[in-house]
Short mmCIF file of C-alpha atoms and ligand atoms in Angstrom, two decimals:
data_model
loop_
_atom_site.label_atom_id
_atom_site.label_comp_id
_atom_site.label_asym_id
_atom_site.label_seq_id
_atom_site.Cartn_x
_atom_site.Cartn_y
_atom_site.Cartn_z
CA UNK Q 1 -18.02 8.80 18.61
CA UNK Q 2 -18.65 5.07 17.45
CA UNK Q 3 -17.55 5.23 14.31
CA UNK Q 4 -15.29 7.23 11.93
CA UNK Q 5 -15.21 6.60 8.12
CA UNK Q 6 -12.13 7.56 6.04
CA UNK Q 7 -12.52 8.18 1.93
CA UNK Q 8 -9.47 9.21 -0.11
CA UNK Q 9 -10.42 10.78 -2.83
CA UNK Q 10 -8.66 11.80 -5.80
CA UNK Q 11 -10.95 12.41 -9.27
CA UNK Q 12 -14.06 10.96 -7.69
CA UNK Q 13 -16.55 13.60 -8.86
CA UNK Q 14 -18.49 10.82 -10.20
CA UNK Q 15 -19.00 8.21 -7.31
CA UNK Q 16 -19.10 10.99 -4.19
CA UNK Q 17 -22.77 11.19 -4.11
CA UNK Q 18 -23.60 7.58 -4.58
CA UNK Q 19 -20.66 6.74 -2.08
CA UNK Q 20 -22.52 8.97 0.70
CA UNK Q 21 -25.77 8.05 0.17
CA UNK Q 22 -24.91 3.92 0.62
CA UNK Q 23 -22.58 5.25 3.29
CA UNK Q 24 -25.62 6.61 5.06
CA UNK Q 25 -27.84 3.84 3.81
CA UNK Q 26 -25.65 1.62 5.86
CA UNK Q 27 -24.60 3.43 8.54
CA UNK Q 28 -27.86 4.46 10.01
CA UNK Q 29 -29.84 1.17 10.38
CA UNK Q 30 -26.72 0.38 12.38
CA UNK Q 31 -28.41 1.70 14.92
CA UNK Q 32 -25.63 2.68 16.91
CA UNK Q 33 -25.40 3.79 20.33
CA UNK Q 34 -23.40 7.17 19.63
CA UNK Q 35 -22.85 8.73 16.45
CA UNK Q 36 -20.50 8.37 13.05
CA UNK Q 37 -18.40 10.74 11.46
CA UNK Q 38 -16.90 10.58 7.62
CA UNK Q 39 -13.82 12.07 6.93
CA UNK Q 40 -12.87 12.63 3.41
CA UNK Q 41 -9.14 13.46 2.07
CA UNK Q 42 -9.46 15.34 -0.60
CA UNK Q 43 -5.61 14.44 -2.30
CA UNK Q 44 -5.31 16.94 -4.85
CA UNK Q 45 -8.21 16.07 -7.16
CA UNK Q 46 -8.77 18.11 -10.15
CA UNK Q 47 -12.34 17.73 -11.22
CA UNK Q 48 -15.23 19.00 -8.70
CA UNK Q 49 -14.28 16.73 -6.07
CA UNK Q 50 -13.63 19.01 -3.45
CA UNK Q 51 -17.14 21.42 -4.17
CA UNK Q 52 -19.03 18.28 -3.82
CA UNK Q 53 -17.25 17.21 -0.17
CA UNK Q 54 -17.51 21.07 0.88
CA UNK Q 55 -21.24 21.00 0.11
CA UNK Q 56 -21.88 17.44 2.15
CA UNK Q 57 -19.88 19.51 4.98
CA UNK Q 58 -22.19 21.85 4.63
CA UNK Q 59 -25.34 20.11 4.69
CA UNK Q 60 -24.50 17.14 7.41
CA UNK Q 61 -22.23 18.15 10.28
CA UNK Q 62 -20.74 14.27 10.56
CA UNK Q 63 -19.10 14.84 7.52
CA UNK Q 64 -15.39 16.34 7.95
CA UNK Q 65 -12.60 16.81 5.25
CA UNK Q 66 -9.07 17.60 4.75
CA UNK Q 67 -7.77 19.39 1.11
CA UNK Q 68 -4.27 18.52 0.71
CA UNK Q 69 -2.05 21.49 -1.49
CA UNK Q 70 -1.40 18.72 -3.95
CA UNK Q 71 -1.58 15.09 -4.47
CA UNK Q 72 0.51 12.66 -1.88
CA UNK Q 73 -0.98 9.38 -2.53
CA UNK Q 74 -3.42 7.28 -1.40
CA UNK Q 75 -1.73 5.84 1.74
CA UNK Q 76 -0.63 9.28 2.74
CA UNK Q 77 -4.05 10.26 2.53
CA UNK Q 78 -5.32 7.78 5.10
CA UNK Q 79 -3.10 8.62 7.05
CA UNK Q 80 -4.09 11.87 7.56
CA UNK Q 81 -7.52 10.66 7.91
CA UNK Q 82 -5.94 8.44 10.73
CA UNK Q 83 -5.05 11.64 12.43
CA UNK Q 84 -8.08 13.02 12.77
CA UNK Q 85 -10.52 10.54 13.55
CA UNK Q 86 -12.43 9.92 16.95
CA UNK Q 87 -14.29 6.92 16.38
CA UNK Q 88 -13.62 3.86 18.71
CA UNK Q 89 -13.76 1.70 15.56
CA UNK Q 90 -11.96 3.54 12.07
CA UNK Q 91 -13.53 1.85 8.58
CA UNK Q 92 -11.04 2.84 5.49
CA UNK Q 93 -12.59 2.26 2.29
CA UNK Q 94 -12.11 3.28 -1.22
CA UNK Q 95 -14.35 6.22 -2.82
CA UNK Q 96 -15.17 4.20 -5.92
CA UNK Q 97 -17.71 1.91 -4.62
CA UNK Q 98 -14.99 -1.46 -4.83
CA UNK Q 99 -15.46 -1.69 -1.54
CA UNK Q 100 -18.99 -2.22 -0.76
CA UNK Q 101 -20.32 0.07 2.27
CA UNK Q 102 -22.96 -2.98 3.14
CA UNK Q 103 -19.99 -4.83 4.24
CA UNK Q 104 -19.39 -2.59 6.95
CA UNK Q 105 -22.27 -3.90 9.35
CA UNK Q 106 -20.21 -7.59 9.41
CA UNK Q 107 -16.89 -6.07 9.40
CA UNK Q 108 -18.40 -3.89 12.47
CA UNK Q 109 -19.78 -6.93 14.24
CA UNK Q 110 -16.68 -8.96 13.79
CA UNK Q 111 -15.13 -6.18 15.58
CA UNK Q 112 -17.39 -5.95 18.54
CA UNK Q 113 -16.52 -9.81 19.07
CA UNK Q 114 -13.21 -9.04 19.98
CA UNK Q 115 -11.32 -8.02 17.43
CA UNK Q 116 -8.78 -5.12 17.06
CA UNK Q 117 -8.59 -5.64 13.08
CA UNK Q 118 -11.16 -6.89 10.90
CA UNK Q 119 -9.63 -6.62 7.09
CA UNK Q 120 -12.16 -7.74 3.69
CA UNK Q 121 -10.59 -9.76 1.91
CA UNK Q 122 -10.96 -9.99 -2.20
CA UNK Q 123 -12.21 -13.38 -3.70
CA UNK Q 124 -12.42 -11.96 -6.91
CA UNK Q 125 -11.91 -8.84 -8.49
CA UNK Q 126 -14.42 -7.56 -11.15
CA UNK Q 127 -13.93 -5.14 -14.15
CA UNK Q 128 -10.09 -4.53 -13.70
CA UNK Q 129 -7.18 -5.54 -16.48
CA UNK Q 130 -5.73 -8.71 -16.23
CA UNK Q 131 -2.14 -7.38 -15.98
CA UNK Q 132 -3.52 -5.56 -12.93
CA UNK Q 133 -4.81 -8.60 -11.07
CA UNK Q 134 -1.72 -10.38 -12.56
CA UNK Q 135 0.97 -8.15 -11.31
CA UNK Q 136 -1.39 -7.30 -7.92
CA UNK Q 137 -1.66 -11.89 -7.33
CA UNK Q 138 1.95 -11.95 -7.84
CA UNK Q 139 3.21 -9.13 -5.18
CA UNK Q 140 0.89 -10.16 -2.49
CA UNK Q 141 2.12 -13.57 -2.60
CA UNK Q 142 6.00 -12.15 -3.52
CA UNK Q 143 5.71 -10.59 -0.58
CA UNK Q 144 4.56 -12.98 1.88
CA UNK Q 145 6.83 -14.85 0.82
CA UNK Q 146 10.01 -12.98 1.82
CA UNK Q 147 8.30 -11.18 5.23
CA UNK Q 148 8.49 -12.07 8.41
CA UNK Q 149 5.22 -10.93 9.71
CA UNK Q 150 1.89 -12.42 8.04
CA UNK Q 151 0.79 -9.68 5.60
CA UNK Q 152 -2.52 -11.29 4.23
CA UNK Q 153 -2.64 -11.67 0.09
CA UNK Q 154 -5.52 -9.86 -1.93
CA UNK Q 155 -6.58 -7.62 1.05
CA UNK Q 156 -6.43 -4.10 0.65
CA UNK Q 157 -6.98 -1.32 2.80
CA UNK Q 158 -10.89 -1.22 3.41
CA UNK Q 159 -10.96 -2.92 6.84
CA UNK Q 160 -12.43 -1.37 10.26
CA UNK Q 161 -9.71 -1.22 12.93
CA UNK Q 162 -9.87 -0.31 16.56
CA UNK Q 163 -9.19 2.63 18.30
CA UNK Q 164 -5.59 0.72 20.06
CA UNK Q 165 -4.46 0.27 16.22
CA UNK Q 166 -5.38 3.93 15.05
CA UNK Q 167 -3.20 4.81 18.23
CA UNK Q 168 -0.50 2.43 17.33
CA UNK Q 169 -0.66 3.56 13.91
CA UNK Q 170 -0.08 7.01 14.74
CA UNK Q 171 3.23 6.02 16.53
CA UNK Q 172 4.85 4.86 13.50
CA UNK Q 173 6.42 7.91 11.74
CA UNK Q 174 7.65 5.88 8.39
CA UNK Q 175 7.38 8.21 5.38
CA UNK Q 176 7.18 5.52 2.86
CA UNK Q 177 4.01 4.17 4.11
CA UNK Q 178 2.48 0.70 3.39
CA UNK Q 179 -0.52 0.74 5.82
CA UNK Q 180 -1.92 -3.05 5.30
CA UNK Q 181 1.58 -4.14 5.98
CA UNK Q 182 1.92 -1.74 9.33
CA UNK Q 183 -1.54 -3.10 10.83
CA UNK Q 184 -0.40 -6.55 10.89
CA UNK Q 185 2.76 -5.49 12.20
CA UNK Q 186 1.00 -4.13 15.07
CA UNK Q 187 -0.86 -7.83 15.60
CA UNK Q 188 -3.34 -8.04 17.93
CA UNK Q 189 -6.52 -10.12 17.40
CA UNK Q 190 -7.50 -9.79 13.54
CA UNK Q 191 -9.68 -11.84 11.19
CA UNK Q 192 -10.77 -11.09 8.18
CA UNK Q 193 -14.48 -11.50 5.68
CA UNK Q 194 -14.11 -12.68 2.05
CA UNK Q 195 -16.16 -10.52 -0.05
CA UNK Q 196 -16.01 -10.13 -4.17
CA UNK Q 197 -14.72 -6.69 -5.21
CA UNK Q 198 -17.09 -4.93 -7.83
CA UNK Q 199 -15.87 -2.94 -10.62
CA UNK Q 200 -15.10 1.20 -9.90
CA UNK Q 201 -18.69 2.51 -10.11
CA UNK Q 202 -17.35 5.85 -12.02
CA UNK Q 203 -14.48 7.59 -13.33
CA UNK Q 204 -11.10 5.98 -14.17
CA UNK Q 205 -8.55 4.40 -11.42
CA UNK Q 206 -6.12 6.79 -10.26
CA UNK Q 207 -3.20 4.55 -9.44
CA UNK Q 208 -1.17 4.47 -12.84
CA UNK Q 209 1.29 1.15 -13.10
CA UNK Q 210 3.95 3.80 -11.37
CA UNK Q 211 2.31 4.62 -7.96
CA UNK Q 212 1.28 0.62 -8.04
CA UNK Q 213 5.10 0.12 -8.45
CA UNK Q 214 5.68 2.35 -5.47
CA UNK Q 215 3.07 1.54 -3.33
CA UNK Q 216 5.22 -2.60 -3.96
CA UNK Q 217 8.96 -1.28 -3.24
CA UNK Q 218 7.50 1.02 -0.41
CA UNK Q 219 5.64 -2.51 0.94
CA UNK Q 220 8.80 -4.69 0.35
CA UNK Q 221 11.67 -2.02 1.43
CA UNK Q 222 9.86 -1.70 4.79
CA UNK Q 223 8.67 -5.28 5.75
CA UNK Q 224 11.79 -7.45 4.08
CA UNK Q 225 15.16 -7.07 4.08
CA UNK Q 226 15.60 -10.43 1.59
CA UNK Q 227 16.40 -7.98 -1.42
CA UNK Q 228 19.18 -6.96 0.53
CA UNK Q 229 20.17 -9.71 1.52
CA UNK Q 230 19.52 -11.58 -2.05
CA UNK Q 231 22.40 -8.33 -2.98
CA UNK Q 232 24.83 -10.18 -0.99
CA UNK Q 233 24.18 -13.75 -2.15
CA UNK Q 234 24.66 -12.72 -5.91
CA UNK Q 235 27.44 -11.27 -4.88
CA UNK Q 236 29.09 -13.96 -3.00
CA UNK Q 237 28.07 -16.60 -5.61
CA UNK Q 238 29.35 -14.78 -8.71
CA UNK Q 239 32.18 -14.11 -7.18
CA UNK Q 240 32.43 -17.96 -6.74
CA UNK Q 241 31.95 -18.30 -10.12
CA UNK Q 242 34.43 -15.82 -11.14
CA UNK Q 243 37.02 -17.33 -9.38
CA UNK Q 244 36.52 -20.92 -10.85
CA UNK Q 245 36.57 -19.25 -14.31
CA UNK Q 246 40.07 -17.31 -13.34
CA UNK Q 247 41.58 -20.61 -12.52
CA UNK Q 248 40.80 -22.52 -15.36
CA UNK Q 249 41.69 -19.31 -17.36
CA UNK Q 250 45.05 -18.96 -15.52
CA UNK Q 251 45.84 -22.63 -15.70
CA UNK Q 252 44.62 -22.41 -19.37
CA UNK Q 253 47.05 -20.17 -20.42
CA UNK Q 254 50.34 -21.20 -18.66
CA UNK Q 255 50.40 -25.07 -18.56
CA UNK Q 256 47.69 -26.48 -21.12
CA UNK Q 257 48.13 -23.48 -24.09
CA UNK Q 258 44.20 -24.69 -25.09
CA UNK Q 259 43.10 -21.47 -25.29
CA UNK Q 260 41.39 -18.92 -27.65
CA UNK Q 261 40.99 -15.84 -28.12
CA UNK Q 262 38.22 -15.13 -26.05
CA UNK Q 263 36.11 -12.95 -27.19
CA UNK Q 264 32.60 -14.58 -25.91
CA UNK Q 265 33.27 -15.57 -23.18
CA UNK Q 266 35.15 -11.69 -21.92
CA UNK Q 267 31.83 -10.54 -23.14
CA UNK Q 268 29.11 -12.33 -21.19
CA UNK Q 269 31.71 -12.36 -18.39
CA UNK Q 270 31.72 -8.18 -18.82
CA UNK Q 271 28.08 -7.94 -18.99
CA UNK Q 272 26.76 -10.49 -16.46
CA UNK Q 273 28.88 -9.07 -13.46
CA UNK Q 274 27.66 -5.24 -14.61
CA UNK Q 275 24.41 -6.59 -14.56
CA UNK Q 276 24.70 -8.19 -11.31
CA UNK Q 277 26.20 -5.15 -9.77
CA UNK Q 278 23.88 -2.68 -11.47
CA UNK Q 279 20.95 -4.74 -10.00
CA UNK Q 280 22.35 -4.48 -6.51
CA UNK Q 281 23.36 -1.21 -6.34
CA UNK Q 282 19.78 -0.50 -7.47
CA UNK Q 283 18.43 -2.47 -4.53
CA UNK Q 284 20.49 -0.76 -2.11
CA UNK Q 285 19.37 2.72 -3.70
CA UNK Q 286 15.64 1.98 -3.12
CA UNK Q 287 16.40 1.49 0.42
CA UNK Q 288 18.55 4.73 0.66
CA UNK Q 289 16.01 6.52 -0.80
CA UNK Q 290 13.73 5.63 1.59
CA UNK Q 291 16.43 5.84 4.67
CA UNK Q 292 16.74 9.35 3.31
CA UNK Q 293 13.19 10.34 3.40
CA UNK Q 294 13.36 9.40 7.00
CA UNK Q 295 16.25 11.31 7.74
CA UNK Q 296 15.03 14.63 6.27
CA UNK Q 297 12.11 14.24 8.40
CA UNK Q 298 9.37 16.19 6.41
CA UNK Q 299 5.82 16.68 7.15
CA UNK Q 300 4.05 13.58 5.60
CA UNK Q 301 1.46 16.03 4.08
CA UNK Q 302 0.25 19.79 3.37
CA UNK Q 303 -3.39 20.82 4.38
CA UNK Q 304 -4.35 23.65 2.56
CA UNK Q 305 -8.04 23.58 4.36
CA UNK Q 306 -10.05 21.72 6.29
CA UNK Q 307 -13.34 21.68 8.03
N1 LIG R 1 -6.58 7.71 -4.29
C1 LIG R 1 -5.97 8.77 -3.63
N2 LIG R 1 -4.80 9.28 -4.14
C2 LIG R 1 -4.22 8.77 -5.26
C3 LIG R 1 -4.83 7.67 -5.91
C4 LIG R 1 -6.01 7.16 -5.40
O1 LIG R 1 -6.47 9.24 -2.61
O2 LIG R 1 -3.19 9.28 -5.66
C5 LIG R 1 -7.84 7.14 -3.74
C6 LIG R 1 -8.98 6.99 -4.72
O3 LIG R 1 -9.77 8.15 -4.81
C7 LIG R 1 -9.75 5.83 -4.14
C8 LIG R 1 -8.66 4.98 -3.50
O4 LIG R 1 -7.56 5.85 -3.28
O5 LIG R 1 -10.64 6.24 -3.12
C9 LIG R 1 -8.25 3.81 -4.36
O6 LIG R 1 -7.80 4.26 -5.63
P1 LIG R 1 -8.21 3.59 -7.00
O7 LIG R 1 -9.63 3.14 -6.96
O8 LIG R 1 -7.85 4.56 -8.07
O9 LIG R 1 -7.25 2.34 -7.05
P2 LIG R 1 -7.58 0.88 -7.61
O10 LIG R 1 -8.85 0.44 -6.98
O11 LIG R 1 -7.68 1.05 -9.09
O12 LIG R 1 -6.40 0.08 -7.19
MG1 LIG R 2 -10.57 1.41 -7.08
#
């Protein structure tokens, strides 16, 4: 097998038959020397998704799919589709069409030049809200800035990888997963093609402003441990502050007798060092949550059929 495809899909009644016919369109003029595969993830869709992958299955034996028992997310979703491919080179793209299929060809040839990891790479971003390319510019660049290992901004996951990265892939267990972040972990050789991201061809987006907050703290939790470490500095440098403030208020009230009542003062005291607190106990809770997910060591994802 040359080449496996994997498509997530969750509520994409409306693009699955356009998707596969440019998939094929693209794929077959390839020309190449074995065969391709697809592998779809069905992740608990609830329009006709499914019937329509079933029926592909049916019809073309290189398609393949998986039918999770409910909806795990996107990233969990490739990563099942990780599991099971067999292809020497692995393409992940999105069902909706914003990642053009005719990009595959370059992304491809890149690959054959040496490459382990050849990632697309937005340079601009059609039909989507400007709080979502806002909030999307902002964490990519957030979190390259507070990460050790070069993450690339405005790259998603549509990228073909090689075989030795699927493999490497497969060794990492994480539960939390944040799979661009993971693949340049791994390093090798990777480059990258700039391509302009078209607007979803059908249906409506299925990551809501919460699963784009998780997929950001599941990203930063497990590439950075600045947060943390940001805790500690607040910490240390209110506690600084406090301690200034309890000597002027100490010398205050037994040698100069200036003082007042203080009301103001008690108060923002009072609520800047809850705040404080309350935000670092909340960053240490995100990553206990996640050490805890570890821990408990749960299958990543259900199959309730697949073909
Ligand atoms: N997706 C998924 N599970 C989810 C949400 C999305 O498998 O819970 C799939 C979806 O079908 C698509 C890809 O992940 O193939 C990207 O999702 P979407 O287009 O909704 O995200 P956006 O492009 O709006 O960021
Ligand atoms: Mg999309």
């Amino acid at each position: 097998m040359d080449l496996s495809v994997i498509i997530p899909i969750y509520n994409e009644e409306a693009n699955i038959p356009a998707l596969y016919e440019r998939l094929c369109g693209v794929l077959d003029p390839m020309a190449l020397p074995g065969s391709y595969e697809f592998i779809f993830i069905n992740d608990g869709s609830r329009d006709k998704s499914l019937i329509l992958i079933q029926n592909l299955a049916a019809r073309d034996e290189r398609v393949r799919y998986v039918d999770f028992s409910r909806n795990f997310g996107h990233q969990i979703a490739v990563t099942a589709g990780l599991d099971r491919t067999t292809g020497e080179a692995v393409v992940i793209i999105d069902a909706d069409l914003q990642d053009p299929p005719e990009l595959i060809p370059a992304l491809y040839q890149k690959l054959t030049e040496g490459y382990e990891v050849v990632y697309a790479r937005r340079r601009s971003r059609q039909g989507e809200s400007a709080a979502k390319k806002l909030t999307a510019r902002l964490f990519y660049r957030l979190l390259a800035s507070i990460t050790n290992i070069s993450i690339p901004v405005d790259t998603g996951d549509f990228r073909v990888v090689s075989r030795k990265v699927v493999e490497a892939l497969r060794q990492m267990p994480e539960q939390n997963k944040f799979i661009r972040g993971q693949i340049s972990w791994i390093g090798y050789r990777q480059t990258y093609l700039e391509y302009d991201r078209a607007e979803r061809a059908g249906g409506a987006t299925g990551y809501t402003y919460r699963k784009m907050l998780r997929l950001a703290l599941d990203g930063i939790t497990a590439f950075s441990d600045v947060p943390l470490k940001m805790a500690t500095v607040s910490g240390f440098v209110v506690s600084g502050l406090a301690f200034v403030v309890m000597l002027y208020t100490l010398y205050a009230r037994l040698f100069s007798h200036d003082y007042q009542p203080g009301w103001a003062s008690l108060m923002v005291s009072i609520l800047f060092l809850g705040g404080v607190q309350l935000i670092s106990v909340g960053i240490i809770g995100e990553y206990i949550s996640r050490l805890s997910a570890n821990v408990r060591q749960r299958p990543l994802y259900i199959v309730s059929e697949e073909a």
